[in-house]
Coordinates of C-alpha atoms and ligand atoms in Angstrom, one line a residue:
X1 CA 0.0 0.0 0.0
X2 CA 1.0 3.3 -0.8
X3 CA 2.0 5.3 2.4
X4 CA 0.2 8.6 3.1
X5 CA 2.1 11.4 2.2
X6 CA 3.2 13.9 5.7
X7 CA 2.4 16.8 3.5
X8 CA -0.3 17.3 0.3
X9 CA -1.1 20.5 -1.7
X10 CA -4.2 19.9 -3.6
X11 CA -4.4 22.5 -6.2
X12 CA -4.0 25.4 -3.5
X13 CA -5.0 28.6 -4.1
X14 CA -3.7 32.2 -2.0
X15 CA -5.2 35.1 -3.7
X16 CA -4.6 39.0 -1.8
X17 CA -6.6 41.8 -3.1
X18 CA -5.3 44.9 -3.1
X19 CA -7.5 47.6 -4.2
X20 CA -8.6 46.5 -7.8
X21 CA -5.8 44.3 -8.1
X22 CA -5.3 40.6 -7.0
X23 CA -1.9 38.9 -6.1
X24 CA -1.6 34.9 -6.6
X25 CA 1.0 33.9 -4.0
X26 CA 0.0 30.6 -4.7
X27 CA -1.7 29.7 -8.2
X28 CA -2.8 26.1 -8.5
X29 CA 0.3 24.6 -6.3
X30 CA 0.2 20.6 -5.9
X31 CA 2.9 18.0 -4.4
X32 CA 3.4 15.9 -1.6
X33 CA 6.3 15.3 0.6
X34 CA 6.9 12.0 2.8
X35 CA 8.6 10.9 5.7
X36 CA 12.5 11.5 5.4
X37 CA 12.6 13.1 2.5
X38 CA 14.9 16.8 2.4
X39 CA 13.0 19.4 0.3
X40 CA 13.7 23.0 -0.5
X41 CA 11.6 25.1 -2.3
X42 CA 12.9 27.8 -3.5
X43 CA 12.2 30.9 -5.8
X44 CA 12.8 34.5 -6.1
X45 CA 11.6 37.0 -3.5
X46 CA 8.1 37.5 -4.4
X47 CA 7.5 33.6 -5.7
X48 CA 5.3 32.6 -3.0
X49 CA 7.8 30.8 -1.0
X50 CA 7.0 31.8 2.6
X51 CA 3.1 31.9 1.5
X52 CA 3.4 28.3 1.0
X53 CA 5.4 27.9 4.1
X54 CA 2.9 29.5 5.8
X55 CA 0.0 27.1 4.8
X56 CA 2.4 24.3 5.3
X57 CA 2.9 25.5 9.0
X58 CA -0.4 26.0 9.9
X59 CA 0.1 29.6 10.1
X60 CA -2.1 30.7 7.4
X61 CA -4.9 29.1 5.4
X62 CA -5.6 28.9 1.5
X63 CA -7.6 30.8 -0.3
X64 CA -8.9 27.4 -1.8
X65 CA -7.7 24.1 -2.3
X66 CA -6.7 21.2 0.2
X67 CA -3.7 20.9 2.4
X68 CA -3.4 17.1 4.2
X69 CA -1.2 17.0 6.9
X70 CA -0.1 13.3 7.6
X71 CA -3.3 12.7 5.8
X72 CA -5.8 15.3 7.9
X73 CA -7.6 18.0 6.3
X74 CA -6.1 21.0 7.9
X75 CA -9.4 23.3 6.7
X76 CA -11.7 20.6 8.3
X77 CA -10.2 20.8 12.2
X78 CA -11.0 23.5 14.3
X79 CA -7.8 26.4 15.5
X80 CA -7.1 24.4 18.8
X81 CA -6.6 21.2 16.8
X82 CA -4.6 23.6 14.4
X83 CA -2.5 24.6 17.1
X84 CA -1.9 21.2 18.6
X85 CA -1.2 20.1 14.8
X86 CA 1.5 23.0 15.4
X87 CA 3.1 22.1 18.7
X88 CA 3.5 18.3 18.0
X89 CA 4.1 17.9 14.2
X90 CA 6.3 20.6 13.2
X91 CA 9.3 22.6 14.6
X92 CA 9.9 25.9 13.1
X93 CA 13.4 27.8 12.3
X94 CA 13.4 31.1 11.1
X95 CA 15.5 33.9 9.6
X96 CA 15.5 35.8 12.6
X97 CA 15.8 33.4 15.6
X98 CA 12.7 34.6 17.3
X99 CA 14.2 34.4 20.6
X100 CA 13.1 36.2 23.9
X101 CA 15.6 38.5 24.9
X102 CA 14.6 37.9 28.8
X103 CA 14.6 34.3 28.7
X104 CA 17.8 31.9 29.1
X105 CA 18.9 29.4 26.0
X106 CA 16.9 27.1 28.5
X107 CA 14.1 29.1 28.7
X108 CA 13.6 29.8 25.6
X109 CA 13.6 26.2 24.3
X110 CA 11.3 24.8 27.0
X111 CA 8.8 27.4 25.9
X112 CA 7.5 25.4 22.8
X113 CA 7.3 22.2 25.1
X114 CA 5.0 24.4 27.4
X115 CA 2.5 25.4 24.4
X116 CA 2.4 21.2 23.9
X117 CA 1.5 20.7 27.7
X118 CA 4.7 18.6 28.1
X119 CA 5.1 18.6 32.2
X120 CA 7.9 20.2 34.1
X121 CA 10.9 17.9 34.6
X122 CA 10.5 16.0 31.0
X123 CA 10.7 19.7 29.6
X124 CA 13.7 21.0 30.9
X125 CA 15.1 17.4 30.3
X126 CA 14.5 17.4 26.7
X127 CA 15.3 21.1 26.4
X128 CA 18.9 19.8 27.6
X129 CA 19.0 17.0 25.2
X130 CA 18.0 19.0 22.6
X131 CA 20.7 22.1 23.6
X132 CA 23.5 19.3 23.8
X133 CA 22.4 17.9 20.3
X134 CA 23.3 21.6 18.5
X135 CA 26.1 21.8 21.1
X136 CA 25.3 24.1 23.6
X137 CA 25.2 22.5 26.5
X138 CA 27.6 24.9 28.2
X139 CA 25.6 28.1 27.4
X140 CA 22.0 27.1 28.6
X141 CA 22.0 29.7 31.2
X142 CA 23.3 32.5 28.9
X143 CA 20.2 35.1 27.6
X144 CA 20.2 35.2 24.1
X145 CA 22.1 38.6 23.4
X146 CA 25.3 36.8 24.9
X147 CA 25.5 34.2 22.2
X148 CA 26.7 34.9 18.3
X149 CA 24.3 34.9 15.8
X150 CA 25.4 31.2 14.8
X151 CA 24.4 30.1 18.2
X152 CA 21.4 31.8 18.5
X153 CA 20.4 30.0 15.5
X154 CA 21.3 27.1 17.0
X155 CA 19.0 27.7 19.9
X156 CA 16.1 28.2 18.0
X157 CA 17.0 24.5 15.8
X158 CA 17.2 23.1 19.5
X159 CA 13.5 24.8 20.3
X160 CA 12.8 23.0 17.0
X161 CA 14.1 19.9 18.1
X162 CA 12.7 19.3 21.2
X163 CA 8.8 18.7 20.7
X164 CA 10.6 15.6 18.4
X165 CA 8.7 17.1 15.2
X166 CA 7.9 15.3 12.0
X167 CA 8.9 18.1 10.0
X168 CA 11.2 21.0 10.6
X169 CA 10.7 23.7 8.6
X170 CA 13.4 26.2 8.0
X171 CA 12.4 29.7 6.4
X172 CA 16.0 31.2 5.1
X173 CA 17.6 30.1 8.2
X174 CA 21.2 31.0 7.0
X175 CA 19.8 34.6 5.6
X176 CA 21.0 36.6 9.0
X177 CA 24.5 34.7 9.0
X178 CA 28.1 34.7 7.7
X179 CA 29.3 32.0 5.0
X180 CA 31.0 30.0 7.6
X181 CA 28.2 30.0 10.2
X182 CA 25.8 28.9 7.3
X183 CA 28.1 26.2 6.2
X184 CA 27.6 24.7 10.2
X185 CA 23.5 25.6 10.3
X186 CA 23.4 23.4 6.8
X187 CA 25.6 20.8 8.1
X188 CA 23.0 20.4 10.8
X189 CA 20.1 20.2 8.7
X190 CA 22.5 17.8 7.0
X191 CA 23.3 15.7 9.7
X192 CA 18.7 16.1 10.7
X193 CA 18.0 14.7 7.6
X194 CA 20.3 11.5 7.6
X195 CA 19.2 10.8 11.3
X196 CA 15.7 10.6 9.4
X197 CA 13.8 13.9 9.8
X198 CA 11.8 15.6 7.2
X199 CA 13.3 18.7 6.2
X200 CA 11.5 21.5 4.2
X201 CA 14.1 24.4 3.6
X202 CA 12.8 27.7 2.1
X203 CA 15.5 29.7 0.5
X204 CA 16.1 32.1 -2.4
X205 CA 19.6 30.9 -3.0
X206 CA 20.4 28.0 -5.3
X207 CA 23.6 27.2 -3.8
X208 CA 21.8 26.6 -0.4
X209 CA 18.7 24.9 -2.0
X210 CA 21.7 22.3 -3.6
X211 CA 21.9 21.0 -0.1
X212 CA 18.7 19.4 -0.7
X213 CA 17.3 16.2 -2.2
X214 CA 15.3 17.3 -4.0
X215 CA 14.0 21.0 -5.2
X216 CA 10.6 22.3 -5.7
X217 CA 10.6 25.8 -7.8
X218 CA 8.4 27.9 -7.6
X219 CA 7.8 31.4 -9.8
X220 CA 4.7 34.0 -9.6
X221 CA 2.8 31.7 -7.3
X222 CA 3.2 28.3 -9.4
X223 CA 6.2 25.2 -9.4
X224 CA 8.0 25.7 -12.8
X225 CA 10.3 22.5 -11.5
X226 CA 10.2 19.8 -9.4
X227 CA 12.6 17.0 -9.3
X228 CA 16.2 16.3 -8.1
X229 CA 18.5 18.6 -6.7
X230 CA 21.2 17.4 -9.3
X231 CA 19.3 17.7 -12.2
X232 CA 17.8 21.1 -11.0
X233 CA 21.6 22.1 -11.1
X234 CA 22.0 20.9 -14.5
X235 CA 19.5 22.7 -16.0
X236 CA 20.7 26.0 -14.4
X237 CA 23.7 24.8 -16.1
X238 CA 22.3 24.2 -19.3
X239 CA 20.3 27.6 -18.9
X240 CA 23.2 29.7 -18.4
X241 CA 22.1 30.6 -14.8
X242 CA 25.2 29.0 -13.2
X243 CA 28.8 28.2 -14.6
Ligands
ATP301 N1 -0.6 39.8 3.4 C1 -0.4 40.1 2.1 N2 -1.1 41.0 1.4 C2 -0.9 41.2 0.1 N3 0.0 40.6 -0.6 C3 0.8 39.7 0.0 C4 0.7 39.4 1.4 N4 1.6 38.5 1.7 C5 2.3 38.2 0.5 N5 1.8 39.0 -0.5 C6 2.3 38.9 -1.9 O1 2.3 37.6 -2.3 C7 3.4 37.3 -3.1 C8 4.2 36.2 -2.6 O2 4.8 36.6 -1.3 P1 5.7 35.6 -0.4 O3 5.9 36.3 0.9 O4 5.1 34.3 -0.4 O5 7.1 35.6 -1.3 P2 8.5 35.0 -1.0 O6 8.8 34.0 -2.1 O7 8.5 34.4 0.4 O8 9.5 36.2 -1.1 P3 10.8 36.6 -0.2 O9 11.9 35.8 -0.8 O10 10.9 38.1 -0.5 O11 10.5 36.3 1.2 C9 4.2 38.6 -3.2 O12 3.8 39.3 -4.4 C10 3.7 39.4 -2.0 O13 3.7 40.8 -2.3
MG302 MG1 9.6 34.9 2.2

């Protein structure tokens, strides 16, 4: 039997209006993900990348068309369902770490166990675990404005950790850091993706979407590619776009 994809687009649909005009962020977008697989979709600002990312996450809804989430109708559960979907099945990393300044490392990853209800002890447990996975073990007492930027996003892939999602999804996370510090952040997502998470990686830059297994394109709101990351790079080639 076929298994059931962890994440379906059905044809979705995101349409602003603004004034007389109408903006399709997402214009008839279909695929599906499974379990283990390392995806980045990628585009150029204004493609509809963090729109979909958005929907993916539960953040945001279509405007029509059907998003399954390991097989559930997101539109046909109610927001606390929404939210739980939120807290258990997906870990979010973002450009901007999305820290709180007044919390400690610690802190700051138990949080998101807190939204899922997970009890005292087994949260600052698995907040350690998950500090001394990215290794930073040493600096969970440290506030966030005490660590580099590199370790601040490690923090937040630690938050991400912790609640043991089945899909991390990373909007640019290397966009706020240096070459080298991106290099490690990949490496991680790397290292997360042969351990057997699902990875979905939003990016503008090619070099980082090469990373991936595979690449999903997307340009004014619809996929112009999906496939391998290999052959998207050999078509660039072929195109001109990379040398
Ligand atoms: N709340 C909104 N209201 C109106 N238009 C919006 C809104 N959010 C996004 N858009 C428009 O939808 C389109 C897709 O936006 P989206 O944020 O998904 O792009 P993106 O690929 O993530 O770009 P970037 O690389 O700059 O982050 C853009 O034309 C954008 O202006
Ligand atoms: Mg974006």
């Amino acid at each position: 039997m076929e298994q059931t994809p962890l994440i379906e687009f059905q044809d979705i649909h995101k349409i602003y209006h603004m004034g007389d005009s109408e903006v399709r962020a997402a214009d008839g977008v279909s695929f599906r993900i499974d379990r283990g697989e390392f995806v980045a979709i990628v585009g150029q600002s204004g493609s509809g990348k963090s729109t979909c990312m958005n929907i993916i996450g539960c953040l945001d809804v279509p405007t029509s068309g059907r998003y399954l989430l390991g097989g559930t109708d997101v539109s046909t559960i109610d927001e606390d369902a929404q939210a739980s979907f939120r807290n258990t099945m997906l870990g979010f990393i973002f450009q901007q770490y999305n820290l709180l300044p007044r919390l400690s490392v610690q802190e700051n990853v138990e949080l998101s166990l807190l939204y899922a209800k997970v009890p005292p002890q087994e949260r600052a447990e698995r907040a350690r675990q998950a500090l001394s996975r990215v290794g930073l073990a040493d600096k969970i007492h440290h506030l966030p404005s005490q660590l580099s930027g590199g370790q601040q996003q490690r923090v937040s892939i630690a938050r991400a950790l912790a609640g043991d999602p089945s899909i991390i999804l990373a909007d640019e996370p290397t966009g706020a850091l240096d070459s080298g510090t991106s290099r490690e952040v990949l490496d991680f997502l790397r290292q997360l993706h042969e351990s057997g998470n699902t990875i979905v990686l939003i990016t503008h830059d090619n070099a980082i979407a090469a990373e991936a297994q595979r690449i999903i394109r997307l340009a004014d709101g619809k996929i112009v590619y999906d496939g391998s990351a290999v052959a998207a790079e050999q078509v660039q080639f072929a195109k001109g776009v990379v040398s």
